[in-house]
């Protein structure tokens, strides 16, 4: 297992990697209904059905992942694909980064929306290193995947009682489509990010990212024509 020190990296500016942005936004937007009292409450779909997607997709074409670190060590992710050409199928994978044996991503509670409408998946899971094809009933230009991932945190043996140093795989799910995706954006919230490293294939980890202009997070940019890199964040997980 590689030491965490290998990715405790100095912030550098990279021109050809990935734009990584930490944005605060609600990871679980929901529809609303107006009660007679005037109070707005979350809507509930009948019989456990998945509601129409009411979240706001990014306005520019590209791939976008917002992962929120939860107190139980899981990631809750909203993953968008916005394309200029309609797509009718997706190929999903959850490969672990090479050389990080403690990271074993497993996707659960997967939901997919195509142009805002739910896609019938059957089994909402994707096992480690598994591959799954999703066929869309109607071609769409805006795809939204929502999922929870376990096995994405590799804790450090040197973590103390006041902080829990760990590595977090911020983009656990790969989505392949048959049209070009020019840029990819990954977002992570819910933990104190110390540094980022990008790992492509079996190549060594490279420092990537810089603090954003607002000082609220980090950002990295990846050209869509390049191999998708695993984005590993060194973080201090919150205690308690």
mmCIF file of C-alpha atoms in Angstrom:
data_model
loop_
_atom_site.group_PDB
_atom_site.id
_atom_site.type_symbol
_atom_site.label_atom_id
_atom_site.label_comp_id
_atom_site.label_asym_id
_atom_site.label_seq_id
_atom_site.Cartn_x
_atom_site.Cartn_y
_atom_site.Cartn_z
ATOM 1 C CA UNK A 1 0.000 0.000 0.000
ATOM 2 C CA UNK A 2 1.398 3.369 -0.942
ATOM 3 C CA UNK A 3 2.013 5.826 1.837
ATOM 4 C CA UNK A 4 -0.316 8.775 2.160
ATOM 5 C CA UNK A 5 2.763 10.969 2.087
ATOM 6 C CA UNK A 6 3.079 10.115 -1.595
ATOM 7 C CA UNK A 7 0.085 12.280 -2.339
ATOM 8 C CA UNK A 8 0.564 14.977 0.295
ATOM 9 C CA UNK A 9 1.467 17.222 -2.588
ATOM 10 C CA UNK A 10 2.266 20.852 -3.045
ATOM 11 C CA UNK A 11 -0.409 22.754 -4.960
ATOM 12 C CA UNK A 12 0.663 23.303 -8.543
ATOM 13 C CA UNK A 13 -0.940 24.806 -11.610
ATOM 14 C CA UNK A 14 -1.626 22.313 -14.397
ATOM 15 C CA UNK A 15 -2.759 23.308 -17.856
ATOM 16 C CA UNK A 16 -3.789 19.913 -19.231
ATOM 17 C CA UNK A 17 -5.351 17.999 -16.373
ATOM 18 C CA UNK A 18 -8.774 18.461 -14.769
ATOM 19 C CA UNK A 19 -10.679 21.388 -13.313
ATOM 20 C CA UNK A 20 -11.570 20.391 -9.718
ATOM 21 C CA UNK A 21 -14.035 22.638 -7.968
ATOM 22 C CA UNK A 22 -15.444 22.462 -4.449
ATOM 23 C CA UNK A 23 -18.903 23.980 -4.553
ATOM 24 C CA UNK A 24 -21.434 24.101 -1.758
ATOM 25 C CA UNK A 25 -24.780 22.903 -3.065
ATOM 26 C CA UNK A 26 -27.525 20.602 -1.908
ATOM 27 C CA UNK A 27 -26.766 17.062 -3.009
ATOM 28 C CA UNK A 28 -30.404 16.040 -2.655
ATOM 29 C CA UNK A 29 -32.689 18.537 -4.420
ATOM 30 C CA UNK A 30 -36.345 17.536 -4.332
ATOM 31 C CA UNK A 31 -39.700 18.574 -5.733
ATOM 32 C CA UNK A 32 -42.091 20.505 -3.529
ATOM 33 C CA UNK A 33 -45.786 20.645 -2.799
ATOM 34 C CA UNK A 34 -47.762 23.543 -1.400
ATOM 35 C CA UNK A 35 -49.826 22.785 1.690
ATOM 36 C CA UNK A 36 -53.016 24.647 2.659
ATOM 37 C CA UNK A 37 -51.013 26.340 5.408
ATOM 38 C CA UNK A 38 -48.659 27.840 2.838
ATOM 39 C CA UNK A 39 -45.705 25.775 4.061
ATOM 40 C CA UNK A 40 -43.614 24.173 1.301
ATOM 41 C CA UNK A 41 -42.721 20.542 2.055
ATOM 42 C CA UNK A 42 -40.722 17.928 0.101
ATOM 43 C CA UNK A 43 -42.875 15.912 -2.263
ATOM 44 C CA UNK A 44 -43.097 12.132 -1.871
ATOM 45 C CA UNK A 45 -43.481 9.858 -4.880
ATOM 46 C CA UNK A 46 -46.291 7.265 -4.676
ATOM 47 C CA UNK A 47 -45.408 3.623 -3.938
ATOM 48 C CA UNK A 48 -41.669 4.308 -3.753
ATOM 49 C CA UNK A 49 -41.435 5.533 -7.358
ATOM 50 C CA UNK A 50 -38.496 7.779 -8.281
ATOM 51 C CA UNK A 51 -39.735 11.352 -8.824
ATOM 52 C CA UNK A 52 -39.054 13.499 -11.846
ATOM 53 C CA UNK A 53 -35.576 15.009 -11.518
ATOM 54 C CA UNK A 54 -35.835 18.611 -10.288
ATOM 55 C CA UNK A 55 -32.101 19.325 -9.875
ATOM 56 C CA UNK A 56 -30.351 21.956 -11.971
ATOM 57 C CA UNK A 57 -27.893 20.543 -14.523
ATOM 58 C CA UNK A 58 -24.804 22.572 -15.532
ATOM 59 C CA UNK A 59 -25.377 24.803 -18.523
ATOM 60 C CA UNK A 60 -22.233 23.897 -20.482
ATOM 61 C CA UNK A 61 -21.441 20.565 -22.159
ATOM 62 C CA UNK A 62 -19.135 18.321 -20.156
ATOM 63 C CA UNK A 63 -18.960 15.786 -17.359
ATOM 64 C CA UNK A 64 -19.621 16.978 -13.805
ATOM 65 C CA UNK A 65 -19.316 15.088 -10.519
ATOM 66 C CA UNK A 66 -20.264 16.513 -7.129
ATOM 67 C CA UNK A 67 -19.370 14.122 -4.303
ATOM 68 C CA UNK A 68 -20.232 14.915 -0.699
ATOM 69 C CA UNK A 69 -18.285 13.192 2.103
ATOM 70 C CA UNK A 70 -20.729 11.806 4.656
ATOM 71 C CA UNK A 71 -19.980 11.280 8.382
ATOM 72 C CA UNK A 72 -20.267 7.492 7.911
ATOM 73 C CA UNK A 73 -17.390 7.461 5.400
ATOM 74 C CA UNK A 74 -19.556 7.118 2.289
ATOM 75 C CA UNK A 75 -19.770 9.444 -0.692
ATOM 76 C CA UNK A 76 -23.060 10.791 -2.004
ATOM 77 C CA UNK A 77 -22.631 11.866 -5.619
ATOM 78 C CA UNK A 78 -24.534 13.751 -8.284
ATOM 79 C CA UNK A 79 -22.992 13.037 -11.681
ATOM 80 C CA UNK A 80 -24.045 14.902 -14.834
ATOM 81 C CA UNK A 81 -23.273 14.414 -18.510
ATOM 82 C CA UNK A 82 -24.301 17.329 -20.714
ATOM 83 C CA UNK A 83 -23.730 16.696 -24.441
ATOM 84 C CA UNK A 84 -24.368 18.517 -27.710
ATOM 85 C CA UNK A 85 -25.559 15.283 -29.361
ATOM 86 C CA UNK A 86 -28.223 12.943 -27.968
ATOM 87 C CA UNK A 87 -26.997 9.670 -26.476
ATOM 88 C CA UNK A 88 -28.950 6.441 -26.058
ATOM 89 C CA UNK A 89 -26.697 4.274 -23.876
ATOM 90 C CA UNK A 90 -24.165 4.521 -21.051
ATOM 91 C CA UNK A 91 -21.374 2.198 -19.951
ATOM 92 C CA UNK A 92 -20.679 2.392 -16.208
ATOM 93 C CA UNK A 93 -17.525 1.221 -14.417
ATOM 94 C CA UNK A 94 -16.101 1.709 -10.926
ATOM 95 C CA UNK A 95 -12.385 0.871 -11.218
ATOM 96 C CA UNK A 96 -10.114 1.339 -8.181
ATOM 97 C CA UNK A 97 -6.981 3.443 -8.776
ATOM 98 C CA UNK A 98 -3.938 1.287 -9.524
ATOM 99 C CA UNK A 99 -1.674 0.829 -6.503
ATOM 100 C CA UNK A 100 -4.209 1.831 -3.836
ATOM 101 C CA UNK A 101 -5.309 -1.493 -2.411
ATOM 102 C CA UNK A 102 -7.312 0.117 0.373
ATOM 103 C CA UNK A 103 -9.672 1.805 -2.093
ATOM 104 C CA UNK A 104 -12.433 -0.531 -3.315
ATOM 105 C CA UNK A 105 -15.379 1.517 -4.659
ATOM 106 C CA UNK A 106 -18.851 -0.050 -4.653
ATOM 107 C CA UNK A 107 -21.751 1.948 -6.040
ATOM 108 C CA UNK A 108 -25.161 1.634 -4.375
ATOM 109 C CA UNK A 109 -28.559 3.350 -4.598
ATOM 110 C CA UNK A 110 -27.923 4.244 -8.237
ATOM 111 C CA UNK A 111 -30.571 6.327 -9.973
ATOM 112 C CA UNK A 112 -30.370 7.625 -13.545
ATOM 113 C CA UNK A 113 -32.396 10.433 -15.130
ATOM 114 C CA UNK A 114 -32.416 11.172 -18.879
ATOM 115 C CA UNK A 115 -33.616 14.686 -19.719
ATOM 116 C CA UNK A 116 -35.111 14.742 -16.227
ATOM 117 C CA UNK A 117 -37.076 11.499 -16.508
ATOM 118 C CA UNK A 118 -36.161 8.391 -14.468
ATOM 119 C CA UNK A 119 -34.615 5.385 -16.199
ATOM 120 C CA UNK A 120 -35.690 1.919 -15.036
ATOM 121 C CA UNK A 121 -32.509 0.185 -13.825
ATOM 122 C CA UNK A 122 -33.735 -2.779 -11.824
ATOM 123 C CA UNK A 123 -30.727 -3.478 -9.593
ATOM 124 C CA UNK A 124 -29.402 -0.117 -8.236
ATOM 125 C CA UNK A 125 -25.877 -1.429 -7.557
ATOM 126 C CA UNK A 126 -22.521 -1.685 -9.316
ATOM 127 C CA UNK A 127 -19.859 -3.883 -7.756
ATOM 128 C CA UNK A 128 -16.163 -3.166 -7.504
ATOM 129 C CA UNK A 129 -14.474 -3.245 -10.923
ATOM 130 C CA UNK A 130 -17.822 -4.150 -12.466
ATOM 131 C CA UNK A 131 -19.138 -2.960 -15.815
ATOM 132 C CA UNK A 132 -22.749 -2.205 -16.594
ATOM 133 C CA UNK A 133 -24.575 -0.955 -19.677
ATOM 134 C CA UNK A 134 -27.612 1.284 -19.320
ATOM 135 C CA UNK A 135 -29.899 1.665 -22.342
ATOM 136 C CA UNK A 136 -32.027 4.808 -22.462
ATOM 137 C CA UNK A 137 -35.574 4.472 -23.769
ATOM 138 C CA UNK A 138 -35.291 7.886 -25.435
ATOM 139 C CA UNK A 139 -32.014 9.581 -26.525
ATOM 140 C CA UNK A 140 -31.112 12.490 -24.262
ATOM 141 C CA UNK A 141 -28.574 15.316 -24.005
ATOM 142 C CA UNK A 142 -28.692 15.691 -20.202
ATOM 143 C CA UNK A 143 -27.979 12.627 -18.068
ATOM 144 C CA UNK A 144 -28.019 12.759 -14.276
ATOM 145 C CA UNK A 145 -26.758 9.878 -12.152
ATOM 146 C CA UNK A 146 -27.220 9.916 -8.379
ATOM 147 C CA UNK A 147 -25.520 7.293 -6.222
ATOM 148 C CA UNK A 148 -23.842 6.436 -2.922
ATOM 149 C CA UNK A 149 -20.392 4.813 -2.888
ATOM 150 C CA UNK A 150 -18.670 2.807 -0.165
ATOM 151 C CA UNK A 151 -15.026 1.740 -0.045
ATOM 152 C CA UNK A 152 -13.644 5.082 -1.277
ATOM 153 C CA UNK A 153 -11.781 6.073 1.906
ATOM 154 C CA UNK A 154 -8.280 4.829 2.786
ATOM 155 C CA UNK A 155 -7.462 5.930 6.308
ATOM 156 C CA UNK A 156 -3.961 6.735 7.555
ATOM 157 C CA UNK A 157 -2.482 4.749 10.419
ATOM 158 C CA UNK A 158 -1.097 8.011 11.810
ATOM 159 C CA UNK A 159 -4.513 9.672 12.246
ATOM 160 C CA UNK A 160 -4.939 11.228 15.686
ATOM 161 C CA UNK A 161 -7.908 11.761 17.948
ATOM 162 C CA UNK A 162 -8.278 15.344 16.750
ATOM 163 C CA UNK A 163 -8.123 14.665 13.023
ATOM 164 C CA UNK A 164 -8.496 11.644 10.778
ATOM 165 C CA UNK A 165 -6.086 11.840 7.862
ATOM 166 C CA UNK A 166 -7.285 9.850 4.868
ATOM 167 C CA UNK A 167 -7.351 9.510 1.101
ATOM 168 C CA UNK A 168 -10.699 9.859 -0.656
ATOM 169 C CA UNK A 169 -11.425 8.814 -4.245
ATOM 170 C CA UNK A 170 -13.556 11.752 -5.376
ATOM 171 C CA UNK A 171 -14.724 10.335 -8.735
ATOM 172 C CA UNK A 172 -15.560 6.641 -8.106
ATOM 173 C CA UNK A 173 -17.838 6.079 -11.133
ATOM 174 C CA UNK A 174 -16.754 6.257 -14.778
ATOM 175 C CA UNK A 175 -19.434 6.930 -17.375
ATOM 176 C CA UNK A 176 -18.569 6.210 -21.000
ATOM 177 C CA UNK A 177 -20.688 7.478 -23.910
ATOM 178 C CA UNK A 178 -20.330 7.437 -27.684
ATOM 179 C CA UNK A 179 -20.026 11.218 -28.094
ATOM 180 C CA UNK A 180 -17.104 13.495 -27.144
ATOM 181 C CA UNK A 181 -16.958 14.954 -23.631
ATOM 182 C CA UNK A 182 -14.727 18.020 -23.805
ATOM 183 C CA UNK A 183 -14.116 18.732 -20.128
ATOM 184 C CA UNK A 184 -14.641 16.985 -16.813
ATOM 185 C CA UNK A 185 -15.333 18.650 -13.492
ATOM 186 C CA UNK A 186 -15.163 16.882 -10.124
ATOM 187 C CA UNK A 187 -16.495 18.364 -6.874
ATOM 188 C CA UNK A 188 -15.938 17.268 -3.286
ATOM 189 C CA UNK A 189 -17.426 18.690 -0.088
ATOM 190 C CA UNK A 190 -17.821 17.502 3.492
ATOM 191 C CA UNK A 191 -14.119 17.192 4.446
ATOM 192 C CA UNK A 192 -11.105 19.480 4.824
ATOM 193 C CA UNK A 193 -9.105 18.947 1.610
ATOM 194 C CA UNK A 194 -5.330 19.244 2.072
ATOM 195 C CA UNK A 195 -4.081 18.314 -1.408
ATOM 196 C CA UNK A 196 -5.031 16.518 -4.599
ATOM 197 C CA UNK A 197 -3.347 13.943 -6.801
ATOM 198 C CA UNK A 198 -4.391 12.666 -10.227
ATOM 199 C CA UNK A 199 -3.688 9.021 -11.120
ATOM 200 C CA UNK A 200 -4.126 7.841 -14.723
ATOM 201 C CA UNK A 201 -3.736 4.110 -15.266
ATOM 202 C CA UNK A 202 -0.522 2.681 -13.806
ATOM 203 C CA UNK A 203 1.324 6.016 -13.984
ATOM 204 C CA UNK A 204 2.583 7.513 -10.702
ATOM 205 C CA UNK A 205 0.335 9.985 -8.903
ATOM 206 C CA UNK A 206 0.876 13.585 -9.973
ATOM 207 C CA UNK A 207 -0.037 16.716 -8.049
ATOM 208 C CA UNK A 208 -3.006 18.515 -9.531
ATOM 209 C CA UNK A 209 -5.207 21.392 -8.544
ATOM 210 C CA UNK A 210 -5.086 24.747 -6.836
ATOM 211 C CA UNK A 211 -7.345 26.695 -4.498
ATOM 212 C CA UNK A 212 -10.241 28.336 -6.283
ATOM 213 C CA UNK A 213 -10.481 32.105 -6.547
ATOM 214 C CA UNK A 214 -13.137 32.283 -3.840
ATOM 215 C CA UNK A 215 -10.947 30.368 -1.382
ATOM 216 C CA UNK A 216 -13.662 27.803 -0.674
ATOM 217 C CA UNK A 217 -12.023 24.766 -2.258
ATOM 218 C CA UNK A 218 -9.750 23.428 -4.994
ATOM 219 C CA UNK A 219 -9.963 23.178 -8.732
ATOM 220 C CA UNK A 220 -8.346 20.997 -11.401
ATOM 221 C CA UNK A 221 -8.990 20.804 -15.175
ATOM 222 C CA UNK A 222 -8.900 17.681 -17.338
ATOM 223 C CA UNK A 223 -9.132 17.674 -21.094
ATOM 224 C CA UNK A 224 -11.905 15.331 -22.206
ATOM 225 C CA UNK A 225 -9.641 13.763 -24.830
ATOM 226 C CA UNK A 226 -7.186 12.539 -22.174
ATOM 227 C CA UNK A 227 -7.478 9.330 -20.171
ATOM 228 C CA UNK A 228 -9.815 9.795 -17.230
ATOM 229 C CA UNK A 229 -7.718 10.200 -14.089
ATOM 230 C CA UNK A 230 -8.692 9.093 -10.619
ATOM 231 C CA UNK A 231 -8.804 12.175 -8.392
ATOM 232 C CA UNK A 232 -7.473 11.381 -4.928
ATOM 233 C CA UNK A 233 -7.973 13.943 -2.209
ATOM 234 C CA UNK A 234 -5.924 13.911 0.969
ATOM 235 C CA UNK A 235 -8.286 15.116 3.649
ATOM 236 C CA UNK A 236 -8.809 15.501 7.351
ATOM 237 C CA UNK A 237 -12.106 13.780 8.038
ATOM 238 C CA UNK A 238 -14.257 15.445 10.689
ATOM 239 C CA UNK A 239 -14.339 13.792 14.090
ATOM 240 C CA UNK A 240 -17.524 13.160 16.023
#
